XYZ file of C-alpha atoms in Angstrom:
153
model
C 111.771 112.085 79.044
C 112.845 112.191 82.688
C 116.437 112.890 81.691
C 115.397 115.727 79.376
C 113.124 117.193 82.030
C 115.911 117.001 84.623
C 118.348 118.813 82.316
C 115.879 121.561 81.372
C 114.797 121.996 84.985
C 118.417 122.167 86.140
C 119.236 124.916 83.659
C 116.180 126.997 84.577
C 116.663 126.469 88.298
C 120.370 127.366 87.994
C 119.617 130.737 86.352
C 116.845 131.461 88.877
C 119.148 130.734 91.833
C 122.057 132.564 90.204
C 120.131 135.847 90.500
C 120.092 135.507 94.302
C 123.311 133.615 95.055
C 125.842 132.322 92.532
C 127.425 129.952 95.079
C 124.132 128.243 95.908
C 123.344 128.043 92.178
C 126.619 126.233 91.505
C 126.089 123.848 94.446
C 122.566 123.042 93.219
C 123.889 122.510 89.676
C 126.537 120.062 90.915
C 123.893 118.140 92.904
C 121.608 118.019 89.847
C 124.452 116.744 87.639
C 125.228 114.070 90.250
C 121.548 113.078 90.267
C 121.538 112.889 86.474
C 124.567 110.590 86.469
C 122.951 108.412 89.172
C 119.789 108.129 87.072
C 121.770 107.169 83.957
C 123.821 104.638 85.926
C 120.677 103.095 87.402
C 119.058 102.755 83.967
C 122.174 101.135 82.486
C 122.640 98.783 85.447
C 119.022 97.597 85.313
C 119.403 97.019 81.583
C 122.794 95.266 81.697
C 122.781 93.292 84.999
C 120.449 90.288 84.833
C 119.677 88.027 87.767
C 122.320 85.277 87.847
C 121.670 81.676 88.870
C 124.692 79.406 89.312
C 124.994 75.945 90.841
C 125.576 77.407 94.327
C 124.173 80.969 94.319
C 121.379 83.195 93.152
C 122.640 86.751 92.640
C 119.974 89.443 92.482
C 121.174 92.917 91.577
C 118.581 95.580 90.889
C 120.418 98.454 89.287
C 123.148 100.022 91.403
C 120.873 100.542 94.381
C 120.553 97.052 95.858
C 122.140 93.601 95.660
C 121.915 90.265 97.422
C 123.841 87.022 96.971
C 121.784 84.028 98.111
C 123.393 80.606 98.584
C 120.934 78.028 97.223
C 121.370 75.869 100.348
C 119.755 78.681 102.418
C 116.528 78.773 100.366
C 113.652 77.204 102.257
C 110.943 77.674 99.632
C 110.231 79.374 96.317
C 106.608 80.164 95.513
C 104.413 82.391 93.466
C 103.430 85.469 95.450
C 99.752 85.128 96.374
C 99.277 87.488 99.301
C 96.512 90.058 98.843
C 96.711 91.946 102.159
C 99.284 94.724 102.679
C 102.502 93.950 104.524
C 103.120 95.235 108.046
C 106.135 97.404 108.942
C 107.766 94.447 110.707
C 107.415 92.282 107.619
C 108.718 95.051 105.351
C 111.807 95.378 107.552
C 112.892 91.813 106.723
C 112.023 91.756 102.992
C 114.394 92.383 100.110
C 112.384 93.784 97.202
C 114.312 92.840 94.051
C 111.660 94.159 91.683
C 112.950 96.977 89.460
C 111.667 100.408 90.470
C 108.763 101.771 88.470
C 106.325 104.660 88.684
C 103.575 102.405 90.034
C 104.560 99.745 92.561
C 103.360 96.380 91.283
C 102.908 93.316 93.415
C 105.757 90.780 93.268
C 105.477 87.627 91.198
C 107.789 85.376 93.214
C 108.528 85.026 96.917
C 111.692 83.326 98.158
C 111.780 82.399 101.853
C 115.163 81.740 103.453
C 116.135 79.380 106.269
C 118.383 81.982 107.923
C 118.545 85.751 107.444
C 121.262 87.009 105.127
C 122.676 90.444 104.470
C 121.508 92.577 101.545
C 123.634 95.462 100.286
C 122.209 98.844 99.413
C 123.591 102.057 97.968
C 126.396 103.811 99.899
C 127.296 100.668 101.852
C 124.069 100.335 103.824
C 123.038 96.778 104.681
C 119.973 94.996 105.999
C 119.291 91.468 107.247
C 116.487 89.842 105.259
C 114.733 86.489 105.344
C 112.298 86.962 102.442
C 112.917 88.093 98.877
C 110.243 89.446 96.546
C 110.966 89.762 92.852
C 109.515 90.265 89.410
C 110.944 88.483 86.377
C 110.151 88.338 82.673
C 109.049 84.681 82.734
C 107.987 83.697 86.284
C 107.165 80.046 85.543
C 110.497 79.390 83.838
C 112.341 81.112 86.695
C 110.435 79.134 89.346
C 111.029 75.798 87.615
C 114.714 76.487 86.989
C 115.332 77.656 90.548
C 113.455 74.688 92.061
C 115.474 72.283 89.886
C 118.759 73.891 91.011
C 117.733 73.692 94.675
C 116.762 70.023 94.391
C 120.000 68.998 92.660
């Protein structure tokens, strides 16, 4: 529905702007088409890129917007997320939120705390040092048990 709404809105907005300035209408149309392709790419990447757990690394890629590669030797603890109070701005600055984007922000299921900060990659080459990872998975207990077993071995 969002894709259809974006297309219909782009067409209507293009004709409205075209009455005043054809150049601005074309620029806005190009930006809307770019946004449409970004939305389609994000949907496909979320659908086709699962979280990967190898013997040495945990790779978390959430769509095309954000990615982090965590060596298992840097994981201090893996727990269920139990915090009920909101996070401060300082805490948010050092957290990588690997939960897929949704209309309503849900609380994470799992919290991974790292021994040392590592670098997370975001869209357009932006990076951030993080020491905590929050994520949501389909089966949290299976993920927790599997990850704990890999860390111990």
